[in-house]
Amino acid sequence: MSVKINNVDLGSCSYNGNEVTEILVNGIQVWQKSSPAIEPAILLYKTKSDMDNDPTGAKAATWSTNTYSGDGPAAYDYFYACYSIAGVDGNFSGYNTKYWTGTLQTDANGRKYLKGEVTTGRSKTGQYIIFTPSNGDPEVRQDFCIISI
């Protein structure tokens, strides 16, 4: 949807060289430029600090799709698997959890995450993690491999 005032599209409007992100009338916000939608996903982070400092998921690590490349998770390592959308309750589950385990928590941005730990020293294929939102939204699945160290 496009918002126009006097036939000016506010979605691409600037004032004195600065992008217009909101309009106030008598101190009351009457329009705000919306942020791009965040797609439901399970994001990977190596540290809690990385996760807390990345509310949009733009700096998330890359899940490994084989046992020798990608960011992880790695054998005997810790990882953070974070549902991308803030404020959504739900639970994590997965396959082959004999090789990894985790605790459900909430990050500084209000997103649910699994503080995970890989419990094997060997690389493993065929892993996946699922986040099931309690609000009825579809579950999200992330396939991954545990990489060797």
mmCIF file with all atom_site columns, C-alpha atoms in Angstrom:
data_model
loop_
_atom_site.group_PDB
_atom_site.id
_atom_site.type_symbol
_atom_site.label_atom_id
_atom_site.label_alt_id
_atom_site.label_comp_id
_atom_site.label_asym_id
_atom_site.label_entity_id
_atom_site.label_seq_id
_atom_site.pdbx_PDB_ins_code
_atom_site.Cartn_x
_atom_site.Cartn_y
_atom_site.Cartn_z
_atom_site.occupancy
_atom_site.B_iso_or_equiv
_atom_site.pdbx_formal_charge
_atom_site.auth_seq_id
_atom_site.auth_comp_id
_atom_site.auth_asym_id
_atom_site.auth_atom_id
_atom_site.pdbx_PDB_model_num
ATOM 1   C CA . MET A 1 1   ? 0.000  0.000   0.000  1.00 0.00 ? 1   MET A CA 1
ATOM 2   C CA . SER A 1 2   ? 1.220  3.452   -0.854 1.00 0.00 ? 2   SER A CA 1
ATOM 3   C CA . VAL A 1 3   ? 0.542  6.446   1.381  1.00 0.00 ? 3   VAL A CA 1
ATOM 4   C CA . LYS A 1 4   ? 0.316  9.793   -0.425 1.00 0.00 ? 4   LYS A CA 1
ATOM 5   C CA . ILE A 1 5   ? -0.148 13.378  0.710  1.00 0.00 ? 5   ILE A CA 1
ATOM 6   C CA . ASN A 1 6   ? -0.727 15.942  -2.054 1.00 0.00 ? 6   ASN A CA 1
ATOM 7   C CA . ASN A 1 7   ? 0.155  13.191  -4.536 1.00 0.00 ? 7   ASN A CA 1
ATOM 8   C CA . VAL A 1 8   ? 3.603  12.598  -2.918 1.00 0.00 ? 8   VAL A CA 1
ATOM 9   C CA . ASP A 1 9   ? 4.407  8.958   -2.134 1.00 0.00 ? 9   ASP A CA 1
ATOM 10  C CA . LEU A 1 10  ? 5.676  8.943   1.473  1.00 0.00 ? 10  LEU A CA 1
ATOM 11  C CA . GLY A 1 11  ? 7.396  5.589   1.024  1.00 0.00 ? 11  GLY A CA 1
ATOM 12  C CA . SER A 1 12  ? 10.122 7.280   -1.030 1.00 0.00 ? 12  SER A CA 1
ATOM 13  C CA . CYS A 1 13  ? 9.944  10.801  0.373  1.00 0.00 ? 13  CYS A CA 1
ATOM 14  C CA . SER A 1 14  ? 12.826 12.872  1.728  1.00 0.00 ? 14  SER A CA 1
ATOM 15  C CA . TYR A 1 15  ? 13.099 16.253  3.430  1.00 0.00 ? 15  TYR A CA 1
ATOM 16  C CA . ASN A 1 16  ? 16.312 18.279  3.250  1.00 0.00 ? 16  ASN A CA 1
ATOM 17  C CA . GLY A 1 17  ? 18.097 15.152  2.031  1.00 0.00 ? 17  GLY A CA 1
ATOM 18  C CA . ASN A 1 18  ? 16.836 12.950  4.894  1.00 0.00 ? 18  ASN A CA 1
ATOM 19  C CA . GLU A 1 19  ? 14.421 10.063  4.443  1.00 0.00 ? 19  GLU A CA 1
ATOM 20  C CA . VAL A 1 20  ? 10.984 10.641  5.963  1.00 0.00 ? 20  VAL A CA 1
ATOM 21  C CA . THR A 1 21  ? 10.267 7.822   8.426  1.00 0.00 ? 21  THR A CA 1
ATOM 22  C CA . GLU A 1 22  ? 7.329  9.308   10.325 1.00 0.00 ? 22  GLU A CA 1
ATOM 23  C CA . ILE A 1 23  ? 4.849  12.187  10.284 1.00 0.00 ? 23  ILE A CA 1
ATOM 24  C CA . LEU A 1 24  ? 3.674  13.902  13.439 1.00 0.00 ? 24  LEU A CA 1
ATOM 25  C CA . VAL A 1 25  ? 0.645  16.182  13.672 1.00 0.00 ? 25  VAL A CA 1
ATOM 26  C CA . ASN A 1 26  ? 0.519  18.185  16.903 1.00 0.00 ? 26  ASN A CA 1
ATOM 27  C CA . GLY A 1 27  ? 2.957  15.686  18.438 1.00 0.00 ? 27  GLY A CA 1
ATOM 28  C CA . ILE A 1 28  ? 0.838  12.645  17.483 1.00 0.00 ? 28  ILE A CA 1
ATOM 29  C CA . GLN A 1 29  ? 2.298  10.118  15.086 1.00 0.00 ? 29  GLN A CA 1
ATOM 30  C CA . VAL A 1 30  ? -0.067 9.772   12.136 1.00 0.00 ? 30  VAL A CA 1
ATOM 31  C CA . TRP A 1 31  ? 2.223  7.777   9.807  1.00 0.00 ? 31  TRP A CA 1
ATOM 32  C CA . GLN A 1 32  ? 5.348  5.676   10.159 1.00 0.00 ? 32  GLN A CA 1
ATOM 33  C CA . LYS A 1 33  ? 7.331  3.971   7.438  1.00 0.00 ? 33  LYS A CA 1
ATOM 34  C CA . SER A 1 34  ? 7.115  0.251   8.010  1.00 0.00 ? 34  SER A CA 1
ATOM 35  C CA . SER A 1 35  ? 10.189 -1.925  8.273  1.00 0.00 ? 35  SER A CA 1
ATOM 36  C CA . PRO A 1 36  ? 10.666 -4.776  5.836  1.00 0.00 ? 36  PRO A CA 1
ATOM 37  C CA . ALA A 1 37  ? 8.888  -7.901  7.052  1.00 0.00 ? 37  ALA A CA 1
ATOM 38  C CA . ILE A 1 38  ? 11.023 -10.432 8.894  1.00 0.00 ? 38  ILE A CA 1
ATOM 39  C CA . GLU A 1 39  ? 10.461 -13.908 7.500  1.00 0.00 ? 39  GLU A CA 1
ATOM 40  C CA . PRO A 1 40  ? 9.941  -16.779 9.949  1.00 0.00 ? 40  PRO A CA 1
ATOM 41  C CA . ALA A 1 41  ? 13.237 -18.657 10.226 1.00 0.00 ? 41  ALA A CA 1
ATOM 42  C CA . ILE A 1 42  ? 15.555 -20.290 12.730 1.00 0.00 ? 42  ILE A CA 1
ATOM 43  C CA . LEU A 1 43  ? 18.716 -18.198 12.830 1.00 0.00 ? 43  LEU A CA 1
ATOM 44  C CA . LEU A 1 44  ? 22.136 -19.441 13.938 1.00 0.00 ? 44  LEU A CA 1
ATOM 45  C CA . TYR A 1 45  ? 24.460 -17.436 16.162 1.00 0.00 ? 45  TYR A CA 1
ATOM 46  C CA . LYS A 1 46  ? 27.835 -18.375 17.637 1.00 0.00 ? 46  LYS A CA 1
ATOM 47  C CA . THR A 1 47  ? 27.467 -16.140 20.731 1.00 0.00 ? 47  THR A CA 1
ATOM 48  C CA . LYS A 1 48  ? 24.622 -14.662 22.752 1.00 0.00 ? 48  LYS A CA 1
ATOM 49  C CA . SER A 1 49  ? 26.120 -11.211 22.218 1.00 0.00 ? 49  SER A CA 1
ATOM 50  C CA . ASP A 1 50  ? 25.969 -11.668 18.423 1.00 0.00 ? 50  ASP A CA 1
ATOM 51  C CA . MET A 1 51  ? 22.307 -12.667 18.735 1.00 0.00 ? 51  MET A CA 1
ATOM 52  C CA . ASP A 1 52  ? 21.328 -9.831  21.094 1.00 0.00 ? 52  ASP A CA 1
ATOM 53  C CA . ASN A 1 53  ? 23.014 -7.256  18.825 1.00 0.00 ? 53  ASN A CA 1
ATOM 54  C CA . ASP A 1 54  ? 21.214 -8.428  15.675 1.00 0.00 ? 54  ASP A CA 1
ATOM 55  C CA . PRO A 1 55  ? 17.434 -7.842  16.036 1.00 0.00 ? 55  PRO A CA 1
ATOM 56  C CA . THR A 1 56  ? 16.738 -8.345  12.307 1.00 0.00 ? 56  THR A CA 1
ATOM 57  C CA . GLY A 1 57  ? 18.793 -11.486 11.679 1.00 0.00 ? 57  GLY A CA 1
ATOM 58  C CA . ALA A 1 58  ? 20.918 -9.737  9.066  1.00 0.00 ? 58  ALA A CA 1
ATOM 59  C CA . LYS A 1 59  ? 24.172 -10.870 10.699 1.00 0.00 ? 59  LYS A CA 1
ATOM 60  C CA . ALA A 1 60  ? 23.179 -14.452 11.526 1.00 0.00 ? 60  ALA A CA 1
ATOM 61  C CA . ALA A 1 61  ? 25.680 -17.223 10.842 1.00 0.00 ? 61  ALA A CA 1
ATOM 62  C CA . THR A 1 62  ? 25.197 -19.805 8.090  1.00 0.00 ? 62  THR A CA 1
ATOM 63  C CA . TRP A 1 63  ? 23.900 -23.240 9.053  1.00 0.00 ? 63  TRP A CA 1
ATOM 64  C CA . SER A 1 64  ? 26.203 -26.008 7.827  1.00 0.00 ? 64  SER A CA 1
ATOM 65  C CA . THR A 1 65  ? 24.716 -28.121 5.062  1.00 0.00 ? 65  THR A CA 1
ATOM 66  C CA . ASN A 1 66  ? 27.592 -30.598 5.050  1.00 0.00 ? 66  ASN A CA 1
ATOM 67  C CA . THR A 1 67  ? 30.143 -31.775 7.621  1.00 0.00 ? 67  THR A CA 1
ATOM 68  C CA . TYR A 1 68  ? 33.070 -29.615 6.492  1.00 0.00 ? 68  TYR A CA 1
ATOM 69  C CA . SER A 1 69  ? 31.787 -26.102 5.699  1.00 0.00 ? 69  SER A CA 1
ATOM 70  C CA . GLY A 1 70  ? 29.458 -23.424 7.035  1.00 0.00 ? 70  GLY A CA 1
ATOM 71  C CA . ASP A 1 71  ? 29.440 -21.744 10.424 1.00 0.00 ? 71  ASP A CA 1
ATOM 72  C CA . GLY A 1 72  ? 28.176 -24.664 12.415 1.00 0.00 ? 72  GLY A CA 1
ATOM 73  C CA . PRO A 1 73  ? 27.292 -25.826 14.794 1.00 0.00 ? 73  PRO A CA 1
ATOM 74  C CA . ALA A 1 74  ? 30.598 -27.592 15.339 1.00 0.00 ? 74  ALA A CA 1
ATOM 75  C CA . ALA A 1 75  ? 31.499 -30.669 17.352 1.00 0.00 ? 75  ALA A CA 1
ATOM 76  C CA . TYR A 1 76  ? 31.536 -30.004 21.133 1.00 0.00 ? 76  TYR A CA 1
ATOM 77  C CA . ASP A 1 77  ? 30.540 -26.382 20.546 1.00 0.00 ? 77  ASP A CA 1
ATOM 78  C CA . TYR A 1 78  ? 27.804 -24.082 21.837 1.00 0.00 ? 78  TYR A CA 1
ATOM 79  C CA . PHE A 1 79  ? 25.300 -22.445 19.509 1.00 0.00 ? 79  PHE A CA 1
ATOM 80  C CA . TYR A 1 80  ? 22.220 -20.238 19.630 1.00 0.00 ? 80  TYR A CA 1
ATOM 81  C CA . ALA A 1 81  ? 19.221 -21.177 17.452 1.00 0.00 ? 81  ALA A CA 1
ATOM 82  C CA . CYS A 1 82  ? 16.874 -18.180 17.433 1.00 0.00 ? 82  CYS A CA 1
ATOM 83  C CA . TYR A 1 83  ? 13.345 -17.862 16.019 1.00 0.00 ? 83  TYR A CA 1
ATOM 84  C CA . SER A 1 84  ? 13.475 -14.730 13.868 1.00 0.00 ? 84  SER A CA 1
ATOM 85  C CA . ILE A 1 85  ? 10.215 -13.077 14.971 1.00 0.00 ? 85  ILE A CA 1
ATOM 86  C CA . ALA A 1 86  ? 10.063 -11.321 18.344 1.00 0.00 ? 86  ALA A CA 1
ATOM 87  C CA . GLY A 1 87  ? 7.177  -11.769 20.765 1.00 0.00 ? 87  GLY A CA 1
ATOM 88  C CA . VAL A 1 88  ? 6.122  -15.222 19.554 1.00 0.00 ? 88  VAL A CA 1
ATOM 89  C CA . ASP A 1 89  ? 5.910  -17.992 22.150 1.00 0.00 ? 89  ASP A CA 1
ATOM 90  C CA . GLY A 1 90  ? 6.569  -21.562 21.135 1.00 0.00 ? 90  GLY A CA 1
ATOM 91  C CA . ASN A 1 91  ? 8.841  -24.556 21.562 1.00 0.00 ? 91  ASN A CA 1
ATOM 92  C CA . PHE A 1 92  ? 11.859 -26.054 19.864 1.00 0.00 ? 92  PHE A CA 1
ATOM 93  C CA . SER A 1 93  ? 12.214 -29.729 19.004 1.00 0.00 ? 93  SER A CA 1
ATOM 94  C CA . GLY A 1 94  ? 14.519 -31.613 16.714 1.00 0.00 ? 94  GLY A CA 1
ATOM 95  C CA . TYR A 1 95  ? 15.897 -34.785 15.251 1.00 0.00 ? 95  TYR A CA 1
ATOM 96  C CA . ASN A 1 96  ? 18.972 -36.657 16.493 1.00 0.00 ? 96  ASN A CA 1
ATOM 97  C CA . THR A 1 97  ? 18.977 -34.756 19.783 1.00 0.00 ? 97  THR A CA 1
ATOM 98  C CA . LYS A 1 98  ? 21.309 -37.417 21.175 1.00 0.00 ? 98  LYS A CA 1
ATOM 99  C CA . TYR A 1 99  ? 24.034 -35.372 19.436 1.00 0.00 ? 99  TYR A CA 1
ATOM 100 C CA . TRP A 1 100 ? 22.897 -31.944 20.617 1.00 0.00 ? 100 TRP A CA 1
ATOM 101 C CA . THR A 1 101 ? 20.765 -30.480 23.370 1.00 0.00 ? 101 THR A CA 1
ATOM 102 C CA . GLY A 1 102 ? 19.385 -27.099 24.336 1.00 0.00 ? 102 GLY A CA 1
ATOM 103 C CA . THR A 1 103 ? 17.459 -24.914 26.744 1.00 0.00 ? 103 THR A CA 1
ATOM 104 C CA . LEU A 1 104 ? 14.608 -22.611 25.696 1.00 0.00 ? 104 LEU A CA 1
ATOM 105 C CA . GLN A 1 105 ? 15.179 -18.936 26.558 1.00 0.00 ? 105 GLN A CA 1
ATOM 106 C CA . THR A 1 106 ? 14.238 -15.413 25.382 1.00 0.00 ? 106 THR A CA 1
ATOM 107 C CA . ASP A 1 107 ? 16.814 -12.967 23.978 1.00 0.00 ? 107 ASP A CA 1
ATOM 108 C CA . ALA A 1 108 ? 17.188 -9.216  24.563 1.00 0.00 ? 108 ALA A CA 1
ATOM 109 C CA . ASN A 1 109 ? 14.980 -8.574  21.492 1.00 0.00 ? 109 ASN A CA 1
ATOM 110 C CA . GLY A 1 110 ? 12.060 -10.700 22.717 1.00 0.00 ? 110 GLY A CA 1
ATOM 111 C CA . ARG A 1 111 ? 12.807 -13.667 20.434 1.00 0.00 ? 111 ARG A CA 1
ATOM 112 C CA . LYS A 1 112 ? 12.676 -17.279 21.606 1.00 0.00 ? 112 LYS A CA 1
ATOM 113 C CA . TYR A 1 113 ? 15.919 -19.149 21.226 1.00 0.00 ? 113 TYR A CA 1
ATOM 114 C CA . LEU A 1 114 ? 17.545 -22.427 22.073 1.00 0.00 ? 114 LEU A CA 1
ATOM 115 C CA . LYS A 1 115 ? 20.857 -22.203 23.897 1.00 0.00 ? 115 LYS A CA 1
ATOM 116 C CA . GLY A 1 116 ? 22.372 -25.288 22.348 1.00 0.00 ? 116 GLY A CA 1
ATOM 117 C CA . GLU A 1 117 ? 25.337 -27.513 22.961 1.00 0.00 ? 117 GLU A CA 1
ATOM 118 C CA . VAL A 1 118 ? 26.729 -30.171 20.631 1.00 0.00 ? 118 VAL A CA 1
ATOM 119 C CA . THR A 1 119 ? 27.406 -33.295 22.691 1.00 0.00 ? 119 THR A CA 1
ATOM 120 C CA . THR A 1 120 ? 29.476 -35.236 20.176 1.00 0.00 ? 120 THR A CA 1
ATOM 121 C CA . GLY A 1 121 ? 33.018 -34.838 18.943 1.00 0.00 ? 121 GLY A CA 1
ATOM 122 C CA . ARG A 1 122 ? 32.205 -36.237 15.519 1.00 0.00 ? 122 ARG A CA 1
ATOM 123 C CA . SER A 1 123 ? 30.603 -34.670 12.480 1.00 0.00 ? 123 SER A CA 1
ATOM 124 C CA . LYS A 1 124 ? 26.990 -35.691 11.877 1.00 0.00 ? 124 LYS A CA 1
ATOM 125 C CA . THR A 1 125 ? 24.622 -35.289 8.940  1.00 0.00 ? 125 THR A CA 1
ATOM 126 C CA . GLY A 1 126 ? 20.826 -35.343 8.914  1.00 0.00 ? 126 GLY A CA 1
ATOM 127 C CA . GLN A 1 127 ? 20.102 -33.040 11.855 1.00 0.00 ? 127 GLN A CA 1
ATOM 128 C CA . TYR A 1 128 ? 17.171 -30.659 12.048 1.00 0.00 ? 128 TYR A CA 1
ATOM 129 C CA . ILE A 1 129 ? 15.592 -28.276 14.492 1.00 0.00 ? 129 ILE A CA 1
ATOM 130 C CA . ILE A 1 130 ? 11.952 -27.161 14.518 1.00 0.00 ? 130 ILE A CA 1
ATOM 131 C CA . PHE A 1 131 ? 10.287 -24.138 16.106 1.00 0.00 ? 131 PHE A CA 1
ATOM 132 C CA . THR A 1 132 ? 6.544  -24.531 16.637 1.00 0.00 ? 132 THR A CA 1
ATOM 133 C CA . PRO A 1 133 ? 4.837  -21.199 17.418 1.00 0.00 ? 133 PRO A CA 1
ATOM 134 C CA . SER A 1 134 ? 2.045  -21.447 19.990 1.00 0.00 ? 134 SER A CA 1
ATOM 135 C CA . ASN A 1 135 ? -0.021 -18.812 18.120 1.00 0.00 ? 135 ASN A CA 1
ATOM 136 C CA . GLY A 1 136 ? -1.001 -21.221 15.325 1.00 0.00 ? 136 GLY A CA 1
ATOM 137 C CA . ASP A 1 137 ? 1.562  -20.008 12.772 1.00 0.00 ? 137 ASP A CA 1
ATOM 138 C CA . PRO A 1 138 ? 3.211  -22.812 10.759 1.00 0.00 ? 138 PRO A CA 1
ATOM 139 C CA . GLU A 1 139 ? 6.232  -24.511 12.263 1.00 0.00 ? 139 GLU A CA 1
ATOM 140 C CA . VAL A 1 140 ? 9.667  -23.684 10.881 1.00 0.00 ? 140 VAL A CA 1
ATOM 141 C CA . ARG A 1 141 ? 12.290 -26.358 10.236 1.00 0.00 ? 141 ARG A CA 1
ATOM 142 C CA . GLN A 1 142 ? 16.028 -25.866 9.764  1.00 0.00 ? 142 GLN A CA 1
ATOM 143 C CA . ASP A 1 143 ? 18.155 -28.744 8.459  1.00 0.00 ? 143 ASP A CA 1
ATOM 144 C CA . PHE A 1 144 ? 21.822 -28.741 9.393  1.00 0.00 ? 144 PHE A CA 1
ATOM 145 C CA . CYS A 1 145 ? 24.960 -30.808 9.840  1.00 0.00 ? 145 CYS A CA 1
ATOM 146 C CA . ILE A 1 146 ? 27.364 -30.830 12.765 1.00 0.00 ? 146 ILE A CA 1
ATOM 147 C CA . ILE A 1 147 ? 30.783 -29.947 11.384 1.00 0.00 ? 147 ILE A CA 1
ATOM 148 C CA . SER A 1 148 ? 34.034 -31.509 12.525 1.00 0.00 ? 148 SER A CA 1
ATOM 149 C CA . ILE A 1 149 ? 36.601 -29.463 14.405 1.00 0.00 ? 149 ILE A CA 1
#
